[in-house]
Coordinates of C-alpha atoms and ligand atoms in Angstrom, one line a residue:
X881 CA -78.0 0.4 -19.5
X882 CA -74.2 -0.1 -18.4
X883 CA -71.8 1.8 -20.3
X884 CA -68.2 3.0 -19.8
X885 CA -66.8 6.3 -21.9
X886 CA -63.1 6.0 -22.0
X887 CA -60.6 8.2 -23.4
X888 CA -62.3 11.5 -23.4
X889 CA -60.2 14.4 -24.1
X890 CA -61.9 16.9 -22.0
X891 CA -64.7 16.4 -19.7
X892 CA -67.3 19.2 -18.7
X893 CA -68.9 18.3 -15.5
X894 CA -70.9 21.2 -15.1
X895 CA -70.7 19.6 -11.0
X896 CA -73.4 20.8 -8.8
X897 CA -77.2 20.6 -7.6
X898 CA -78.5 23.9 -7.9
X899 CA -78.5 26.8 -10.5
X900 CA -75.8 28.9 -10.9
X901 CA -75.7 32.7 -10.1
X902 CA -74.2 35.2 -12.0
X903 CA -70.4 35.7 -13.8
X904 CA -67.9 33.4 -11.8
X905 CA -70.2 30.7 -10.9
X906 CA -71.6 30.3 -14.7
X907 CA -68.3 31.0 -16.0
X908 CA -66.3 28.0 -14.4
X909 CA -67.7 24.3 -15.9
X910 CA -65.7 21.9 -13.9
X911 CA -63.5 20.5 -16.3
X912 CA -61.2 17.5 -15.9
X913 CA -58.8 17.2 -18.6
X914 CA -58.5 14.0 -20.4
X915 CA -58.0 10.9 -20.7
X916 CA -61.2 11.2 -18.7
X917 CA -63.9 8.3 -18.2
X918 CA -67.6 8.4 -17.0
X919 CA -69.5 5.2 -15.7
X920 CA -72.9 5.1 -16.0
X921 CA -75.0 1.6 -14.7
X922 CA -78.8 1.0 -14.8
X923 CA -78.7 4.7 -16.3
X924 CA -77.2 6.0 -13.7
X925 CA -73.7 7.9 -13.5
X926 CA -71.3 5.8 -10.8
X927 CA -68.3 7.1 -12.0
X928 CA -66.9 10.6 -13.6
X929 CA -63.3 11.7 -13.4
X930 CA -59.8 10.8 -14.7
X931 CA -59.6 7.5 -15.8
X932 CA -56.9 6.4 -13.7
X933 CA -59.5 6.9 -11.0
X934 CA -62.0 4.4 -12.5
X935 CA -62.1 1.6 -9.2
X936 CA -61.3 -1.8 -10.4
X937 CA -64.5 -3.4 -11.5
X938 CA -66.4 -0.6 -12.3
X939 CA -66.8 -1.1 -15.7
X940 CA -67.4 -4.9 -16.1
X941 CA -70.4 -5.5 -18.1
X942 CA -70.4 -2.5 -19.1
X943 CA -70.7 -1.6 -23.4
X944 CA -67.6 0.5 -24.2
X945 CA -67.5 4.1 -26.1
X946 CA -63.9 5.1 -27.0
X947 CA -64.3 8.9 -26.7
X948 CA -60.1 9.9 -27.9
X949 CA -60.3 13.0 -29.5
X950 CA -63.6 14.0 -27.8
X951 CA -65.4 16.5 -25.5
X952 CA -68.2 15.1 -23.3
X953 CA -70.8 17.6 -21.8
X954 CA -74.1 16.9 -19.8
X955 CA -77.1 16.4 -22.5
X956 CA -78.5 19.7 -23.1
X957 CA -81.8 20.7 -21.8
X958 CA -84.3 22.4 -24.0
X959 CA -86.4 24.2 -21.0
X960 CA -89.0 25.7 -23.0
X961 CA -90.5 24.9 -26.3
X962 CA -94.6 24.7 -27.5
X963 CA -94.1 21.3 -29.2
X964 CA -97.4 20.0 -30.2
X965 CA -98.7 22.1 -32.7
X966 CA -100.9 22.3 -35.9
X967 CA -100.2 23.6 -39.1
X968 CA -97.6 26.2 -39.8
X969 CA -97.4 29.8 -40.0
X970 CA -94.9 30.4 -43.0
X971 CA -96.5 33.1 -44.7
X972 CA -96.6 35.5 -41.7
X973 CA -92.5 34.3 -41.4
X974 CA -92.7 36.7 -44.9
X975 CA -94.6 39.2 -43.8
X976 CA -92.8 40.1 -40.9
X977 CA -89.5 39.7 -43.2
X978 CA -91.7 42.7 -45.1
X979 CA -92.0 45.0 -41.7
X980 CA -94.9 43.2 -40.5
X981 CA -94.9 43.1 -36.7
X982 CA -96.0 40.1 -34.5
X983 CA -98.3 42.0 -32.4
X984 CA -99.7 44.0 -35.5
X985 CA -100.7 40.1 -36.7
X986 CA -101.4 38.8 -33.8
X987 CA -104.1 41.4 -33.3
X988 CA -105.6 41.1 -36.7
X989 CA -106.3 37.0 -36.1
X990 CA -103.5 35.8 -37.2
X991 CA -100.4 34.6 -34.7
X992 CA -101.3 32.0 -32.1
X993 CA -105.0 32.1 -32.6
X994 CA -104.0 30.7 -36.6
X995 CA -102.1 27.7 -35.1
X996 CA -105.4 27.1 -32.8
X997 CA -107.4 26.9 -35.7
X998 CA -105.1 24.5 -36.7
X999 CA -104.5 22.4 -33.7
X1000 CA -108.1 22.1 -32.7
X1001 CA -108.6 20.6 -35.8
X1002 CA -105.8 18.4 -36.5
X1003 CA -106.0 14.6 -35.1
X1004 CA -103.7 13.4 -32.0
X1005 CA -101.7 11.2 -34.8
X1006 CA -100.7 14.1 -37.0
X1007 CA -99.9 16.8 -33.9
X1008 CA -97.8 13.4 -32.5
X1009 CA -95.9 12.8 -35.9
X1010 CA -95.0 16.5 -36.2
X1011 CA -93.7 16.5 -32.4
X1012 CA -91.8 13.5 -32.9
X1013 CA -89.7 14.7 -35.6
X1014 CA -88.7 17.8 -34.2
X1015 CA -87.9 15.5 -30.8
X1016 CA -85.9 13.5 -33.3
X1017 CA -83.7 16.6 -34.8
X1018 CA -83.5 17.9 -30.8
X1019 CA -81.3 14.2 -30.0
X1020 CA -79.4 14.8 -32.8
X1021 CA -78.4 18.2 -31.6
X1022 CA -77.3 16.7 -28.1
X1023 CA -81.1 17.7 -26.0
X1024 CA -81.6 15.1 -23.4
X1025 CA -84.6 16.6 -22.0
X1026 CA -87.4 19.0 -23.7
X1027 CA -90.2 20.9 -21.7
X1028 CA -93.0 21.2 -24.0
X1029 CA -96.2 23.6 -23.5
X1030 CA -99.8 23.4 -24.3
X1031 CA -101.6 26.6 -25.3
X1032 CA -102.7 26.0 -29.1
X1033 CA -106.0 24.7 -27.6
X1034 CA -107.1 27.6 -25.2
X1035 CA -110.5 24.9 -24.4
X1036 CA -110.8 22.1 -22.7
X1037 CA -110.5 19.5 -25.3
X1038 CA -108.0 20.7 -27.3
X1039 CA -105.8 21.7 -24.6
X1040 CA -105.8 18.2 -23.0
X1041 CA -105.6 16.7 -26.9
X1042 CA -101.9 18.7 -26.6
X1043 CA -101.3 17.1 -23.1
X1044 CA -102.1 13.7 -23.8
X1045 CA -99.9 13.6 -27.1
X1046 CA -96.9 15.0 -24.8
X1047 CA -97.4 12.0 -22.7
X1048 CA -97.7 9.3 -25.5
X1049 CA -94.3 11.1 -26.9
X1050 CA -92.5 10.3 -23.7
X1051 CA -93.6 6.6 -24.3
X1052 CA -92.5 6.7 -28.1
X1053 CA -89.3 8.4 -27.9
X1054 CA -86.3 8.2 -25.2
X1055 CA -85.8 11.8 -24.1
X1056 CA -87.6 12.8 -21.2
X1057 CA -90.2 16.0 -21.2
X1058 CA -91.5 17.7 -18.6
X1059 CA -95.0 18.8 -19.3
X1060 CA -96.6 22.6 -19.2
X1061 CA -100.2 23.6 -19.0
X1062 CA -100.2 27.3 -21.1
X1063 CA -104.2 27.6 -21.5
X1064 CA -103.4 31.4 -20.8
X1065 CA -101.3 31.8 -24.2
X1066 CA -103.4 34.0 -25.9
X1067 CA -108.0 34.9 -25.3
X1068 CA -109.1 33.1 -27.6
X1069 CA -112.3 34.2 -30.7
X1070 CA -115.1 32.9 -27.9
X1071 CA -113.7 35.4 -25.3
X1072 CA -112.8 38.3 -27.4
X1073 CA -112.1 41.4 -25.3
X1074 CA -112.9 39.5 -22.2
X1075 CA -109.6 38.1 -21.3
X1076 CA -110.8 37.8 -17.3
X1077 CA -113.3 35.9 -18.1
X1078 CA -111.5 33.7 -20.0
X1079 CA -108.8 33.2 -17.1
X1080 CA -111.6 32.4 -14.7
X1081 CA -112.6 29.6 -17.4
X1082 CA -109.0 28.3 -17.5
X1083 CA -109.1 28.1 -13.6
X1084 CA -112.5 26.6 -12.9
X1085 CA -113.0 24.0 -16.0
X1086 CA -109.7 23.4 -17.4
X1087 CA -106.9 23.5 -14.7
X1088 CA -108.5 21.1 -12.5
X1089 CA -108.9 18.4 -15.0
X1090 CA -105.5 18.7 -15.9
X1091 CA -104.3 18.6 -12.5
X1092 CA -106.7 15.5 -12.0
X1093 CA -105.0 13.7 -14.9
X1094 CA -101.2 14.5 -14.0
X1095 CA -101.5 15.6 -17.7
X1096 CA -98.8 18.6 -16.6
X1097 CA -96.2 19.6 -14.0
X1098 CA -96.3 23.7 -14.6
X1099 CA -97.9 26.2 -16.0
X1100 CA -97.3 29.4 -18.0
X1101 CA -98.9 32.4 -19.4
X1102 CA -98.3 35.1 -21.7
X1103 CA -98.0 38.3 -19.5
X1104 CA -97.7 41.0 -21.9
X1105 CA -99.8 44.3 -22.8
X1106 CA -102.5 43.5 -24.8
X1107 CA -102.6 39.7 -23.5
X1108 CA -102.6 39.1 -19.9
X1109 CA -102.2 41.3 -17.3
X1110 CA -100.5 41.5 -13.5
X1111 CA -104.1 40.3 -12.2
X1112 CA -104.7 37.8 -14.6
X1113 CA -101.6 36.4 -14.4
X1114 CA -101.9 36.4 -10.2
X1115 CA -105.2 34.4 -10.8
X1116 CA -104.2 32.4 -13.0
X1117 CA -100.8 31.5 -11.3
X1118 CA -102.0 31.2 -7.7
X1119 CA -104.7 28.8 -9.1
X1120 CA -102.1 27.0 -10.7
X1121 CA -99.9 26.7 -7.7
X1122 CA -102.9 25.6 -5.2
X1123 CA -103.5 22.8 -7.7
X1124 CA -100.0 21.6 -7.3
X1125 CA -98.2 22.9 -10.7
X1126 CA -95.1 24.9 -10.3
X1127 CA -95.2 28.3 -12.5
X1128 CA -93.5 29.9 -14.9
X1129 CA -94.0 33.3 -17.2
X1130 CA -93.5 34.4 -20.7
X1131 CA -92.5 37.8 -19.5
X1132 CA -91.5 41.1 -20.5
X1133 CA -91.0 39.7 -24.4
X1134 CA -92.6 42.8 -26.4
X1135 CA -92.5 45.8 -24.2
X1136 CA -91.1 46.4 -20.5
X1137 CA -94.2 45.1 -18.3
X1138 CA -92.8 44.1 -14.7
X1139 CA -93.0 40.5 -15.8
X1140 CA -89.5 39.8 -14.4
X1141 CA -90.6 41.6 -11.0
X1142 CA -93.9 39.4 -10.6
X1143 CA -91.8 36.7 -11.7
X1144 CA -89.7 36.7 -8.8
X1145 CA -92.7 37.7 -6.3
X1146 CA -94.8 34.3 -7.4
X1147 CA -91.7 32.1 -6.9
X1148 CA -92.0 30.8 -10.9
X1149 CA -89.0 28.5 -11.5
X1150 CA -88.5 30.9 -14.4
X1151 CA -89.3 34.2 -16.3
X1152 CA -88.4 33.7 -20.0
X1153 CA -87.9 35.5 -23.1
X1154 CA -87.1 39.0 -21.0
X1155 CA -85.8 41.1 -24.2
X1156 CA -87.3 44.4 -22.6
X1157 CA -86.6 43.6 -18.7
X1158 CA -86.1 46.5 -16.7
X1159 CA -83.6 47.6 -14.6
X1160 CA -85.5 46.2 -11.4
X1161 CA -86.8 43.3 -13.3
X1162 CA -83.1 42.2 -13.3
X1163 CA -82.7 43.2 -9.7
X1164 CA -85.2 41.4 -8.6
X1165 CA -84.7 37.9 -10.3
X1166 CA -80.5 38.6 -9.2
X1167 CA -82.0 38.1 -5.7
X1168 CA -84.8 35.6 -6.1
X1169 CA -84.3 31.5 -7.0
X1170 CA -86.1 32.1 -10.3
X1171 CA -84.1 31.6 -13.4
X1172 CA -84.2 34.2 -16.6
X1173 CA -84.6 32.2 -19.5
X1174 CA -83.5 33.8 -22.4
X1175 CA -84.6 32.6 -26.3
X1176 CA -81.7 34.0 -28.4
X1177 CA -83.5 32.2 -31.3
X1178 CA -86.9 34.2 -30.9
X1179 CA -85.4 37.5 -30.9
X1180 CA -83.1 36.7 -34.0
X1181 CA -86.3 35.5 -35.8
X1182 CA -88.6 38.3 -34.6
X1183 CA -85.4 40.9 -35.8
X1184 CA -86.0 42.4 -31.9
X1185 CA -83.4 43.1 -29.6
X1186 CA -81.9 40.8 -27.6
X1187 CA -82.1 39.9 -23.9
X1188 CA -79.5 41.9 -21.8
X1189 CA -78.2 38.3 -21.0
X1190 CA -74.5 40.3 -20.0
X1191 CA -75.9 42.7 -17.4
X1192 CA -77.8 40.0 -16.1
X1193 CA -75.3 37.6 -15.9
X1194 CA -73.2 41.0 -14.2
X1195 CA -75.7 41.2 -12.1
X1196 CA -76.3 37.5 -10.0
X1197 CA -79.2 36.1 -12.8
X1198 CA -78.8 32.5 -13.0
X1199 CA -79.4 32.8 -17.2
X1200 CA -80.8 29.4 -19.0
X1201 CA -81.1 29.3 -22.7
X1202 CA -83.3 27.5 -24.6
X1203 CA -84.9 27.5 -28.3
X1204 CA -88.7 28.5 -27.3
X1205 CA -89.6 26.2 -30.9
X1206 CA -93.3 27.1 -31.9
X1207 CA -94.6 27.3 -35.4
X1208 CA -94.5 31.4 -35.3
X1209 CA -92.0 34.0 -33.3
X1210 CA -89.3 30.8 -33.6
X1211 CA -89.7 27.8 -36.3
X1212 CA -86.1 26.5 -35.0
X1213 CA -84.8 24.3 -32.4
X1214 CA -81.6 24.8 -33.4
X1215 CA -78.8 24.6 -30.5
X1216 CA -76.0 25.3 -33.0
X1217 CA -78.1 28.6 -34.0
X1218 CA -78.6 29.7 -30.0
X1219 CA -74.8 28.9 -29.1
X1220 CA -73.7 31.3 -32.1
X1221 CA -76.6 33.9 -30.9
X1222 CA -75.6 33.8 -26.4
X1223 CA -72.2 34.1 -27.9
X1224 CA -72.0 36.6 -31.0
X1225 CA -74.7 38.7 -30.1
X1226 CA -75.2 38.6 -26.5
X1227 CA -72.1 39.2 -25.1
X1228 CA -72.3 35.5 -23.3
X1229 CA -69.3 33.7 -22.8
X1230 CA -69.4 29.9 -24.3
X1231 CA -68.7 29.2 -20.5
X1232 CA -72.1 30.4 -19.8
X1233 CA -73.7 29.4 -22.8
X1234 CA -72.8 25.8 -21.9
X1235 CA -74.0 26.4 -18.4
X1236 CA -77.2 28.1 -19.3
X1237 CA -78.0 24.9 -21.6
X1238 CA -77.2 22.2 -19.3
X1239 CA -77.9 22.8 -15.2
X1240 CA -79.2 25.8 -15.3
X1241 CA -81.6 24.6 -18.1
X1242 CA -82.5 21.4 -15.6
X1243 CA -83.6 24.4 -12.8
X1244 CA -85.1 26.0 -15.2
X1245 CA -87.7 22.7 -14.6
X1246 CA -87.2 22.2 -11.2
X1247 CA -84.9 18.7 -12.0
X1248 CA -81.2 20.2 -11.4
X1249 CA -81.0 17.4 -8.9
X1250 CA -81.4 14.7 -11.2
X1251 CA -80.0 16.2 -14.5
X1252 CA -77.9 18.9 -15.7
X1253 CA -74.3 17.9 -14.9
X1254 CA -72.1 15.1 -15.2
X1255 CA -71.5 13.0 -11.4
X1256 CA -72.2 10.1 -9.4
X1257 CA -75.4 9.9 -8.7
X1258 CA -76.9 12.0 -11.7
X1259 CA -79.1 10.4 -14.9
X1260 CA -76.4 9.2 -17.4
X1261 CA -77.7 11.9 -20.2
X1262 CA -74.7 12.7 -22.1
X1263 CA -73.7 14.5 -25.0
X1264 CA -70.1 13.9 -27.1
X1265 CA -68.4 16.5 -29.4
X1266 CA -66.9 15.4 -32.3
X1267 CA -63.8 17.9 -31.4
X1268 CA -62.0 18.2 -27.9
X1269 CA -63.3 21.1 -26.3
X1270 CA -66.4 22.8 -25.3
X1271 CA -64.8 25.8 -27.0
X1272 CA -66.0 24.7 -30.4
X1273 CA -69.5 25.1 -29.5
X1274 CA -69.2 28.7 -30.6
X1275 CA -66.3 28.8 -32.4
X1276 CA -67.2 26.2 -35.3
X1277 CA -70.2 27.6 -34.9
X1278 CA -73.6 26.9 -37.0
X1279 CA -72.5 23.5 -37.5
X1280 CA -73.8 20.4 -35.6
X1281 CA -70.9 18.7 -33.3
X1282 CA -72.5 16.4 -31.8
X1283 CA -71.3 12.8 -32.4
X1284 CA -73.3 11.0 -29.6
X1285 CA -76.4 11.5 -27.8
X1286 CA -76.8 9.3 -24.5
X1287 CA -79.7 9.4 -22.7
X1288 CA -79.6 7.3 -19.5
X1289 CA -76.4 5.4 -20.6
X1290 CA -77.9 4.2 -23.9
X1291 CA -76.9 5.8 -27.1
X1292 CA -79.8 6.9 -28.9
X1293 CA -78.0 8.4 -31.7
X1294 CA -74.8 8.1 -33.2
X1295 CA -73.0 10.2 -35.6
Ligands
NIG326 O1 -92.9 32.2 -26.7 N1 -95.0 34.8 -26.9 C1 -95.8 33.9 -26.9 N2 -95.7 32.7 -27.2 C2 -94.7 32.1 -28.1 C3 -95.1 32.3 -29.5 C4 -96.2 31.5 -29.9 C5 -96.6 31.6 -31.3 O2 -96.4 32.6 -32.0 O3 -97.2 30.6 -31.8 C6 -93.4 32.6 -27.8 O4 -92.7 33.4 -28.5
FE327 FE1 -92.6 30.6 -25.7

């Protein structure tokens, strides 16, 4: 698709290739004040800066979008979510409104192993279906690109049942998802109390198929007390990495557990959650190239602290947000909800916020080459404000400004 953006007020580049480290590098987005233009051609970006810059002929052919008035930022990226899912968990949502806590459900049957119940049982149209329309409300909010995680299965079939249905979505729909094995989310009823032996499952019967079938480009487990371990998570990660997948960790979500520290010492392109990191946790992702994702949305609906996203910010992190959507500790996607959240509550500027959603979200899954900022040479995934600065993000805050969603120079939504 050729397009030409004209007229922009104010144009956040977010310019550059890799993820970006700590306070000054997060903080500045590479604005160019409007009027601004971007060029994008066979859904590629030829062109970004002012528009008295555009060369002559750059544009012909191209469709035209009159942006006066309007802020254009890279699409978002949406680096980790759990998708495909059956059922829902709404009743727990009230319990734990009562004082109930997640663990205290989880470890009574409830939690992840209810939405396995579910998803094992559910058919690949209805787990589809429910996918797609949260994929459709994630355009609408300005997400270009979605990682999506498997984990609801926790056997063979069910596991690649979630897989496959990620793959048929990025047939069906135009935002582009990069795939995640979690088998290790949770031991499921037929391992009870043998969480090892479950791991060694996961690595000789079920990670080798999926490799086989391309079905995913990662994988993730759950380290947490109570759920997987430092040696489980080794195993199950240096499998992982021998068969070709690149890692990353749910760490250090419920209690302090080293998860950032192994994190960093396995090489995973990220450690998320992180709401009880340590000290040295935060030391030792500052010095390593894995990011901290933080999910402002999970701790907000779990009522838990939140991520010390400021000190690690302070400290060289390179912080990505994203919404962590699954049908129990987070029932929202919501991108207007997290930009209120980095910015109310955790001390993050709206500077960082936009960075942590945009290229450090697209290292966050290993593509900050090809996505994550606006310049030549980068996938034409845009999003357009309906104000004229970035600034509005958290200052008009709960409210979806999104007027455009471009994904590879087509608009696939319009306000
Ligand atoms: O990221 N913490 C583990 N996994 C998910 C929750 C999954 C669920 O409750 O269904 C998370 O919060
Ligand atoms: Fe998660």
């Amino acid at each position: 698709m050729n397009l030409y953006i004209k007229n922009i007020a104010q144009l956040v580049t977010c310019h550059g290739s890799e993820a970006k480290h700590g306070k000054a590098a997060m903080g500045d987005l590479h604005v160019i004040e409007g009027p601004a233009a971007v060029v994008i051609r066979e859904g590629i970006i030829t062109f970004a800066g002012s528009q008295q810059d555009v060369p002559r002929g750059e544009t012909a052919g191209c469709e035209e979008l009159d942006a006066t008035g309007r802020c254009v930022l890279p699409g978002f990226v949406d680096s980790h979510t759990h998708l495909v899912f059956g059922g829902y968990r709404e009743d727990e949502f009230q319990w734990r409104l009562a004082g109930d806590s997640y663990m205290s459900i989880m470890e009574r049957g409830g939690g992840i192993a209810s939405t396995m119940r579910a998803t094992r049982t559910e058919s690949e149209d209805t787990l589809r279906a429910s996918a797609l329309r949260h994929l459709t409300n994630m355009m609408h909010m300005g997400v270009t690109t979605v990682e999506a995680k498997s984990g609801y299965g926790m056997e063979l079939e069910t596991e690649l049942k979630q897989l496959r249905v990620v793959r048929q979505l990025q047939e069906l729909q135009p935002l582009d998802i990069f795939s995640t094995f979690m088998g290790a989310h949770d031991t499921p009823p037929e391992y009870k109390g043998r969480s090892t032996d479950f791991i060694e499952y996961l690595c000789r019967e079920v990670l080798p198929v999926v490799a086989r079938e391309g079905l995913a480009e990662c994988c993730d487990i759950f380290t947490e007390k109570g759920v997987f371990d430092h040696a489980e998570t080794r195993k199950m990660l240096t499998a992982a990495r021998e068969a070709g997948l690149a890692l990353k960790m749910h760490a250090d979500e419920i209690v302090p557990f080293g998860g950032a520290e192994l994190a960093a010492e396995l090489g995973c392109l990220s450690a998320d959650h992180l709401l009880q990191i340590s000290d040295r946790g935060i030391e030792a992702l500052a010095k390593s190239n894995t990011i901290a994702t933080l999910l402002p949305c999970t701790a907000f609906s779990l009522k838990a602290d939140y991520a010390p996203a400021r000190r690690m910010i302070d400290a060289g992190c390179a912080v990505a947000l994203a919404s962590d959507l699954n049908p129990g500790s987070c029932f929202s996607a919501s991108i207007p909800l997290l930009f209120a959240l980095a910015t109310i509550y955790m001390g993050m500027t709206v500077e960082e916020a936009v960075t942590a959603l945009t290229i450090n979200g697209a290292a966050a899954i290993g593509r900050e080459r090809q996505i994550g900022s606006i310049e030549k040479g980068k996938k034409g995934d845009l999003v357009v404000l309906e104000y004229p600065s970035y600034k509005f993000l958290s200052y008009h805050f709960g409210m979806n400004l999104v007027s455009h969603t471009i994904k590879a120079g087509r608009i696939v939504y319009a306000k």
